[in-house]
Amino acid sequence: MASPCRALLLVVVVGVVVVGGVSGSGGGERTFIVRVDADAKPSAFPTHAHWYEAAVAAASGGGGQWREGGPLIHTYSAAFHGFSARMSPAAAAALAAAPGVAAVVPERVRHLATTRSPRFLGLLSSPPSALLADSDFGADLVIAIIDTGISPTHRSFHDRGLGPVPPKWRGVCSWGPGFPPNSCNRKLVGARFFSAGYEATSGRMNETAEVRSPLDTDGHGTHTASIAAGRYVFPASTLGYARGVAAGMAPKARLAAYKVCWVGGCFDSDILAAFDAAVADGVDVVSLSVGGVVVPYYLDAIAIGAFGATEAGIVVSASAGNGGPGGLTVTNVAPWMATVGAGSMDRAFPANVRLGNGQVLDGVSVYGGPALQSGKMYELVYAGTSSGAASSSADGYSASMCLDGSLDPAAVRGKIVVCDRGVNSRAAKGEVVHLVGAVGMVLANGVFDGEGVVADCHVLPATAVGAAAGEKLRKYIASSTRQAPATGTIQFEGTHLGVHPAPVVAAFSARGPNPQSPEILKPDLIAPGLNILAAWPSGVGPAGIPSDGRRTEFNILSGTSMACPHVSGLAALLKAAHPTWSPAAIKSALMTTAYIKDNSNSTMVDESTAIPADVFDFGAGHVDPMRAMDPGLIYDITPADYVNFLCNLNYTEQNIRAITRRQADCRGARRAGHAGNLNYPSLSATFVADGARPTMKTHFIRTVTNVGGGRAVYHATVRAPEGCTVTVQPRQLTFRRDGQKLSFTVRVEAAAPAKKMEPGSSQVRSGAVTWSDGRHAVNTPVVVTVQAPLQ
Ligand SMILES: *[C@@H]1O[C@H](CO)[C@@H](O)[C@H](O)[C@H]1NC(C)=O
Ligand SMILES: *[C@@H]1O[C@H](CO)[C@@H](O)[C@H](O)[C@H]1NC(C)=O
Ligand SMILES: *[C@@H]1O[C@H](CO)[C@@H](O)[C@H](O)[C@H]1NC(C)=O
């Protein structure tokens, strides 16, 4: 995946920001987010803003940086009480000790969770669901898209046939360049933009390169919004591939766009302002396709904003991140959010490489322009060998990656160039190769990239191959001679449907375990996120590089960014069907009905290895919209339960107050159990195998609510993780009425490993507890991790 390149980009950008923050404001100032106890406002101050300004001035010793409009960047009052402001770390520390201040959290910068694998063309982005036939499903619900803004004129956002804007909607339609005041309608009911946090750190934005309005000049926000709630659009597009209908998951739900992501990234203080506005505006679901950070929940502005939203009854769905396939890469892991990984669909875009020696290597592409000459074999050249590298740079490494300026035009003209994956974007490599006069490109994974490939909309005929094919290709080229040069061609085969196996877990999809609280299995579930067709703004090229002058109404992207809005749209449908359900109940319905078998009736495999994936890859499984509508039982969670969970993470009361405005009294919670007793729809046990005990034990308490509509008798079946014993007590739950709650315990015993484990290593085993009444199957994954001590 592009994860190595993404990760690098992140480091570079953060580096720039930190340096910019220090040098730009002299005193080492940066942005801090401050949570206050709203009731503690001294009566001397007429408004909270007056109080906040005075507090910043006092903490800064009166010497804070002067900002247009005062020291405050944003004030928050709905999802969260407090403000953001620039100040020195010393001033922040002083402020943290001031009366009425609950927490001071340093700002971080986030990035979009897409892998930029675009393409033009037309097919369904997801199978149409019978749910949608039900005429008004989702029509009274509003989904907030916190992203890069939106293209309001796109056909996916027309409002024909929709009823009036729901009366509870209290939002606004902000306007500005490219986004006139009449841009909103009965579909796009609101739009706002938040740039104060971005500009406080990065300086005034360049208004040639980006616009101070909700208009999407990137494409990501338009794409994610249409996945969640785009209208039916037919035909979605053409350009060499099949035509089809494009539709979001909840085509009648309303959309509200909150633009927080800019050229320099998405800044926490702006994201929190968007959460705050969304809560005040009256949205039902928040969809957030930006990457997370690995810090405790009380330092994570997204976790904090999402908690406020959850308390207000809003479902928050977030992307798991694209840091896979390595372990411990999952982000946005707070238990009150739905953390969504990415899977494939049963659709593929084969573009195979046929070699002069007769071998055919599987590749994928959504290149849509003129093809290579039919039947002709072209000379193949590996960019990493001296024949391909420009003499001036003479740097085999940057040439192998096809970095800008690294290729010798004389050596590659008229040939197909093989480039290694990594460092620059996949589309940028295509452009480099195109500009030096090559006719085609094969993008080859290295060993560390594995077998995961993404179809891109390159500017020249190009395809992507996995690590094994890449190795064959490099060997074949290395064995060629001047007399017998390596030759090949790329065969574009269009769109294949009914591909087996599907779904598979996308290689890039971020994986568990949960780095913040291993007691909570993350990701929660997966949804389609590989090669997703959705709306694209008219002013942006599909390859996502500035020089791409092509224009298209739809585009294909990949990433957990694309998986998240599928779940956001489904959450809106579930909330429409079950208006009284809490955010936790909706998430429970999605998780306990998810499936783990693919269309070949085997456990879903991991794209990067082709071996069966497991709970740290797919969580509870792949989302199943139809079954989620009628889950039978749900695991409910109240905001107070989350506070008890935080107590059991041993957070201090001060830390807990950063997340929730509730006064935490942890004594009772700590007596009552452990963090694994949060009423979550999965069970995760972690043991340290210290060799002292032959077996290791724990137990979980869970409570399920009957939502199946009346009397029901459920029986438990257990699939115990290998080497473990799992006992459910009682084994039968007899419900007499709808809404009734019954509890059970699950005891997990793991035998100590027979062989001594490597220090620091761990073994993961998974199973499930399933409650069934003959009509519903309520699946609860059980994961047992046995860790060897570090020494
Ligand atoms: C602003 O952006 C435009 C277009 O990308 C660029 O040409 C110009 O140099 C930028 N100006 C500044 C001051 O960075
Ligand atoms: C799928 O596999 C299971 C066993 O793993 C078997 O019981 C079931 O009948 C199979 N289903 C189909 C449709 O082949
Ligand atoms: C919290 O502290 C208690 C007592 O020291 C300890 O037993 C428990 O493992 C800790 N929990 C976590 C999640 O660190």
PDB file of C-alpha atoms in Angstrom, residues 83-270:
ATOM      1  CA  PHE A  83     -11.398  26.885  23.820  1.00  0.00           C
ATOM      2  CA  SER A  84      -8.221  26.657  21.774  1.00  0.00           C
ATOM      3  CA  ALA A  85      -5.469  29.249  21.836  1.00  0.00           C
ATOM      4  CA  ARG A  86      -1.804  29.651  20.995  1.00  0.00           C
ATOM      5  CA  MET A  87       0.565  29.908  23.900  1.00  0.00           C
ATOM      6  CA  SER A  88       3.927  28.739  25.116  1.00  0.00           C
ATOM      7  CA  PRO A  89       4.197  25.361  26.863  1.00  0.00           C
ATOM      8  CA  ALA A  90       4.971  27.254  30.083  1.00  0.00           C
ATOM      9  CA  ALA A  91       1.778  29.279  29.753  1.00  0.00           C
ATOM     10  CA  ALA A  92      -0.139  26.067  29.027  1.00  0.00           C
ATOM     11  CA  ALA A  93       1.257  24.501  32.192  1.00  0.00           C
ATOM     12  CA  ALA A  94       0.265  27.571  34.185  1.00  0.00           C
ATOM     13  CA  LEU A  95      -3.199  27.508  32.672  1.00  0.00           C
ATOM     14  CA  ALA A  96      -3.625  23.814  33.519  1.00  0.00           C
ATOM     15  CA  ALA A  97      -3.305  24.731  37.185  1.00  0.00           C
ATOM     16  CA  ALA A  98      -5.787  27.629  36.982  1.00  0.00           C
ATOM     17  CA  PRO A  99      -9.172  27.298  38.694  1.00  0.00           C
ATOM     18  CA  GLY A 100     -11.938  25.936  36.491  1.00  0.00           C
ATOM     19  CA  VAL A 101      -9.512  24.425  33.958  1.00  0.00           C
ATOM     20  CA  ALA A 102     -10.028  20.678  33.589  1.00  0.00           C
ATOM     21  CA  ALA A 103      -7.402  19.846  30.993  1.00  0.00           C
ATOM     22  CA  VAL A 104      -4.942  21.359  28.536  1.00  0.00           C
ATOM     23  CA  VAL A 105      -4.214  19.203  25.492  1.00  0.00           C
ATOM     24  CA  PRO A 106      -1.585  20.012  22.845  1.00  0.00           C
ATOM     25  CA  GLU A 107      -2.900  20.166  19.307  1.00  0.00           C
ATOM     26  CA  ARG A 108      -1.908  17.560  16.721  1.00  0.00           C
ATOM     27  CA  VAL A 109      -2.208  17.472  12.946  1.00  0.00           C
ATOM     28  CA  ARG A 110      -4.098  14.689  11.190  1.00  0.00           C
ATOM     29  CA  HIS A 111      -4.165  13.459   7.627  1.00  0.00           C
ATOM     30  CA  LEU A 112      -6.782  12.011   5.377  1.00  0.00           C
ATOM     31  CA  ALA A 113      -7.026   8.244   5.438  1.00  0.00           C
ATOM     32  CA  THR A 114      -7.139   7.656   1.694  1.00  0.00           C
ATOM     33  CA  THR A 115      -4.521   6.020  -0.450  1.00  0.00           C
ATOM     34  CA  ARG A 116      -5.306   8.064  -3.539  1.00  0.00           C
ATOM     35  CA  SER A 117      -5.993   5.329  -5.997  1.00  0.00           C
ATOM     36  CA  PRO A 118      -8.244   7.091  -8.380  1.00  0.00           C
ATOM     37  CA  ARG A 119     -10.002   6.199 -11.542  1.00  0.00           C
ATOM     38  CA  PHE A 120     -12.870   7.393 -13.700  1.00  0.00           C
ATOM     39  CA  LEU A 121     -15.539   4.817 -14.399  1.00  0.00           C
ATOM     40  CA  GLY A 122     -18.831   3.420 -13.593  1.00  0.00           C
ATOM     41  CA  LEU A 123     -20.243   0.711 -11.483  1.00  0.00           C
ATOM     42  CA  LEU A 124     -22.045   0.503  -8.216  1.00  0.00           C
ATOM     43  CA  SER A 125     -19.967   1.612  -5.288  1.00  0.00           C
ATOM     44  CA  SER A 126     -21.814  -0.917  -3.198  1.00  0.00           C
ATOM     45  CA  PRO A 127     -24.662  -3.341  -3.813  1.00  0.00           C
ATOM     46  CA  PRO A 128     -28.074  -1.684  -3.624  1.00  0.00           C
ATOM     47  CA  SER A 129     -29.883  -2.839  -0.586  1.00  0.00           C
ATOM     48  CA  ALA A 130     -33.515  -3.726  -0.101  1.00  0.00           C
ATOM     49  CA  LEU A 131     -33.317  -1.469   2.926  1.00  0.00           C
ATOM     50  CA  LEU A 132     -33.277   1.465   0.602  1.00  0.00           C
ATOM     51  CA  ALA A 133     -36.472   0.446  -1.138  1.00  0.00           C
ATOM     52  CA  ASP A 134     -38.245   1.478   2.012  1.00  0.00           C
ATOM     53  CA  SER A 135     -39.084   4.916   0.760  1.00  0.00           C
ATOM     54  CA  ASP A 136     -38.173   7.334   3.461  1.00  0.00           C
ATOM     55  CA  PHE A 137     -35.373   5.531   5.215  1.00  0.00           C
ATOM     56  CA  GLY A 138     -32.875   7.965   6.535  1.00  0.00           C
ATOM     57  CA  ALA A 139     -34.729  10.982   5.192  1.00  0.00           C
ATOM     58  CA  ASP A 140     -34.984  12.700   8.565  1.00  0.00           C
ATOM     59  CA  LEU A 141     -31.399  12.088   9.548  1.00  0.00           C
ATOM     60  CA  VAL A 142     -28.384  14.294   9.040  1.00  0.00           C
ATOM     61  CA  ILE A 143     -24.882  12.901   8.519  1.00  0.00           C
ATOM     62  CA  ALA A 144     -21.989  15.239   9.296  1.00  0.00           C
ATOM     63  CA  ILE A 145     -18.959  14.742   7.056  1.00  0.00           C
ATOM     64  CA  ILE A 146     -15.870  16.197   8.738  1.00  0.00           C
ATOM     65  CA  ASP A 147     -13.453  16.327   5.808  1.00  0.00           C
ATOM     66  CA  THR A 148     -12.162  18.542   2.957  1.00  0.00           C
ATOM     67  CA  GLY A 149     -15.531  20.192   2.229  1.00  0.00           C
ATOM     68  CA  ILE A 150     -17.938  19.335  -0.553  1.00  0.00           C
ATOM     69  CA  SER A 151     -18.722  20.084  -4.186  1.00  0.00           C
ATOM     70  CA  PRO A 152     -22.329  21.340  -3.818  1.00  0.00           C
ATOM     71  CA  THR A 153     -23.250  21.175  -7.487  1.00  0.00           C
ATOM     72  CA  HIS A 154     -22.489  17.477  -7.923  1.00  0.00           C
ATOM     73  CA  ARG A 155     -25.434  15.389  -9.176  1.00  0.00           C
ATOM     74  CA  SER A 156     -25.024  13.085  -6.154  1.00  0.00           C
ATOM     75  CA  PHE A 157     -26.279  15.899  -3.924  1.00  0.00           C
ATOM     76  CA  HIS A 158     -29.441  17.003  -5.770  1.00  0.00           C
ATOM     77  CA  ASP A 159     -32.598  17.343  -3.675  1.00  0.00           C
ATOM     78  CA  ARG A 160     -35.369  16.364  -6.079  1.00  0.00           C
ATOM     79  CA  GLY A 161     -38.093  14.373  -4.333  1.00  0.00           C
ATOM     80  CA  LEU A 162     -36.812  15.041  -0.819  1.00  0.00           C
ATOM     81  CA  GLY A 163     -39.135  16.483   1.800  1.00  0.00           C
ATOM     82  CA  PRO A 164     -38.413  19.678   3.736  1.00  0.00           C
ATOM     83  CA  VAL A 165     -35.281  19.975   5.833  1.00  0.00           C
ATOM     84  CA  PRO A 166     -35.905  18.181   9.166  1.00  0.00           C
ATOM     85  CA  PRO A 167     -37.158  20.755  11.712  1.00  0.00           C
ATOM     86  CA  LYS A 168     -34.526  19.801  14.294  1.00  0.00           C
ATOM     87  CA  TRP A 169     -31.762  21.032  11.965  1.00  0.00           C
ATOM     88  CA  ARG A 170     -30.172  24.168  13.425  1.00  0.00           C
ATOM     89  CA  GLY A 171     -27.090  24.460  11.198  1.00  0.00           C
ATOM     90  CA  VAL A 172     -26.073  27.067   8.666  1.00  0.00           C
ATOM     91  CA  CYS A 173     -24.803  27.235   5.118  1.00  0.00           C
ATOM     92  CA  SER A 174     -21.594  29.280   5.249  1.00  0.00           C
ATOM     93  CA  TRP A 175     -20.586  30.763   1.972  1.00  0.00           C
ATOM     94  CA  GLY A 176     -17.415  32.038   0.334  1.00  0.00           C
ATOM     95  CA  PRO A 177     -15.399  31.694  -2.873  1.00  0.00           C
ATOM     96  CA  GLY A 178     -16.860  29.000  -5.143  1.00  0.00           C
ATOM     97  CA  PHE A 179     -19.625  28.376  -2.618  1.00  0.00           C
ATOM     98  CA  PRO A 180     -22.390  30.966  -3.068  1.00  0.00           C
ATOM     99  CA  PRO A 181     -25.025  31.464  -0.339  1.00  0.00           C
ATOM    100  CA  ASN A 182     -27.581  29.314  -2.209  1.00  0.00           C
ATOM    101  CA  SER A 183     -25.246  26.273  -2.335  1.00  0.00           C
ATOM    102  CA  CYS A 184     -27.211  24.270   0.207  1.00  0.00           C
ATOM    103  CA  ASN A 185     -30.483  22.535  -0.562  1.00  0.00           C
ATOM    104  CA  ARG A 186     -32.757  19.923   0.956  1.00  0.00           C
ATOM    105  CA  LYS A 187     -29.989  17.315   0.483  1.00  0.00           C
ATOM    106  CA  LEU A 188     -26.911  19.282   1.505  1.00  0.00           C
ATOM    107  CA  VAL A 189     -28.568  20.994   4.440  1.00  0.00           C
ATOM    108  CA  GLY A 190     -25.523  22.696   5.897  1.00  0.00           C
ATOM    109  CA  ALA A 191     -21.900  23.539   5.274  1.00  0.00           C
ATOM    110  CA  ARG A 192     -19.236  25.177   7.389  1.00  0.00           C
ATOM    111  CA  PHE A 193     -15.469  25.546   7.298  1.00  0.00           C
ATOM    112  CA  PHE A 194     -12.915  25.812  10.099  1.00  0.00           C
ATOM    113  CA  SER A 195      -9.471  27.160   9.313  1.00  0.00           C
ATOM    114  CA  ALA A 196      -8.517  29.267  12.349  1.00  0.00           C
ATOM    115  CA  GLY A 197      -6.483  26.468  13.931  1.00  0.00           C
ATOM    116  CA  TYR A 198      -4.726  25.692  10.651  1.00  0.00           C
ATOM    117  CA  GLU A 199      -3.899  29.346   9.998  1.00  0.00           C
ATOM    118  CA  ALA A 200      -2.805  29.995  13.590  1.00  0.00           C
ATOM    119  CA  THR A 201      -0.029  27.455  13.058  1.00  0.00           C
ATOM    120  CA  SER A 202       0.689  27.592   9.324  1.00  0.00           C
ATOM    121  CA  GLY A 203       0.077  31.269   8.613  1.00  0.00           C
ATOM    122  CA  ARG A 204      -2.545  32.735   6.375  1.00  0.00           C
ATOM    123  CA  MET A 205      -3.677  30.271   3.709  1.00  0.00           C
ATOM    124  CA  ASN A 206      -2.697  30.760   0.069  1.00  0.00           C
ATOM    125  CA  GLU A 207      -6.016  31.652  -1.485  1.00  0.00           C
ATOM    126  CA  THR A 208      -4.820  30.742  -4.958  1.00  0.00           C
ATOM    127  CA  ALA A 209      -4.183  27.175  -3.884  1.00  0.00           C
ATOM    128  CA  GLU A 210      -7.171  26.727  -1.551  1.00  0.00           C
ATOM    129  CA  VAL A 211     -10.407  28.534  -0.837  1.00  0.00           C
ATOM    130  CA  ARG A 212     -11.844  30.024   2.305  1.00  0.00           C
ATOM    131  CA  SER A 213     -15.256  28.387   1.984  1.00  0.00           C
ATOM    132  CA  PRO A 214     -16.804  24.913   2.349  1.00  0.00           C
ATOM    133  CA  LEU A 215     -15.894  24.166  -1.296  1.00  0.00           C
ATOM    134  CA  ASP A 216     -13.940  20.935  -1.779  1.00  0.00           C
ATOM    135  CA  THR A 217     -10.778  21.636  -3.807  1.00  0.00           C
ATOM    136  CA  ASP A 218      -9.287  18.220  -2.983  1.00  0.00           C
ATOM    137  CA  GLY A 219     -12.025  15.683  -3.789  1.00  0.00           C
ATOM    138  CA  HIS A 220     -11.786  13.542  -0.652  1.00  0.00           C
ATOM    139  CA  GLY A 221     -14.771  15.108   1.157  1.00  0.00           C
ATOM    140  CA  THR A 222     -17.026  14.960  -1.888  1.00  0.00           C
ATOM    141  CA  HIS A 223     -16.097  11.306  -2.334  1.00  0.00           C
ATOM    142  CA  THR A 224     -16.732  10.298   1.299  1.00  0.00           C
ATOM    143  CA  ALA A 225     -19.993  12.308   1.481  1.00  0.00           C
ATOM    144  CA  SER A 226     -21.368  10.549  -1.580  1.00  0.00           C
ATOM    145  CA  ILE A 227     -20.409   7.117  -0.181  1.00  0.00           C
ATOM    146  CA  ALA A 228     -22.388   7.857   2.988  1.00  0.00           C
ATOM    147  CA  ALA A 229     -25.437   9.484   1.412  1.00  0.00           C
ATOM    148  CA  GLY A 230     -25.082  10.184  -2.321  1.00  0.00           C
ATOM    149  CA  ARG A 231     -28.321  10.090  -4.369  1.00  0.00           C
ATOM    150  CA  TYR A 232     -28.801   7.588  -7.187  1.00  0.00           C
ATOM    151  CA  VAL A 233     -26.914   8.805 -10.237  1.00  0.00           C
ATOM    152  CA  PHE A 234     -27.111   7.016 -13.574  1.00  0.00           C
ATOM    153  CA  PRO A 235     -24.917   6.527 -15.472  1.00  0.00           C
ATOM    154  CA  ALA A 236     -22.152   7.107 -12.975  1.00  0.00           C
ATOM    155  CA  SER A 237     -19.516   7.369 -15.669  1.00  0.00           C
ATOM    156  CA  THR A 238     -17.918   5.695 -18.656  1.00  0.00           C
ATOM    157  CA  LEU A 239     -14.401   6.033 -20.078  1.00  0.00           C
ATOM    158  CA  GLY A 240     -13.681   2.528 -21.223  1.00  0.00           C
ATOM    159  CA  TYR A 241     -15.294   0.667 -18.364  1.00  0.00           C
ATOM    160  CA  ALA A 242     -18.823  -0.503 -17.585  1.00  0.00           C
ATOM    161  CA  ARG A 243     -21.596   1.955 -16.896  1.00  0.00           C
ATOM    162  CA  GLY A 244     -23.546   1.787 -13.695  1.00  0.00           C
ATOM    163  CA  VAL A 245     -25.497   3.490 -10.981  1.00  0.00           C
ATOM    164  CA  ALA A 246     -23.697   5.258  -8.189  1.00  0.00           C
ATOM    165  CA  ALA A 247     -25.470   5.537  -4.863  1.00  0.00           C
ATOM    166  CA  GLY A 248     -24.546   6.133  -1.264  1.00  0.00           C
ATOM    167  CA  MET A 249     -25.549   3.877   1.608  1.00  0.00           C
ATOM    168  CA  ALA A 250     -28.373   6.177   2.783  1.00  0.00           C
ATOM    169  CA  PRO A 251     -29.408   8.019  -0.399  1.00  0.00           C
ATOM    170  CA  LYS A 252     -32.162   9.962   1.336  1.00  0.00           C
ATOM    171  CA  ALA A 253     -30.252  11.054   4.415  1.00  0.00           C
ATOM    172  CA  ARG A 254     -29.231  14.702   4.569  1.00  0.00           C
ATOM    173  CA  LEU A 255     -25.637  15.807   4.509  1.00  0.00           C
ATOM    174  CA  ALA A 256     -23.812  18.545   6.366  1.00  0.00           C
ATOM    175  CA  ALA A 257     -20.225  19.276   5.347  1.00  0.00           C
ATOM    176  CA  TYR A 258     -17.697  20.507   7.913  1.00  0.00           C
ATOM    177  CA  LYS A 259     -14.462  21.398   6.153  1.00  0.00           C
ATOM    178  CA  VAL A 260     -11.453  21.012   8.455  1.00  0.00           C
ATOM    179  CA  CYS A 261      -8.755  19.538   6.181  1.00  0.00           C
ATOM    180  CA  TRP A 262      -6.529  21.902   4.235  1.00  0.00           C
ATOM    181  CA  VAL A 263      -3.380  21.597   2.148  1.00  0.00           C
ATOM    182  CA  GLY A 264      -1.352  21.518   5.383  1.00  0.00           C
ATOM    183  CA  GLY A 265      -3.481  18.862   7.097  1.00  0.00           C
ATOM    184  CA  CYS A 266      -6.410  18.687   9.489  1.00  0.00           C
ATOM    185  CA  PHE A 267      -5.784  20.495  12.791  1.00  0.00           C
ATOM    186  CA  ASP A 268      -7.223  19.252  16.075  1.00  0.00           C
ATOM    187  CA  SER A 269      -8.577  22.637  17.173  1.00  0.00           C
ATOM    188  CA  ASP A 270     -10.540  22.879  13.909  1.00  0.00           C
TER     189      ASP A 270
END
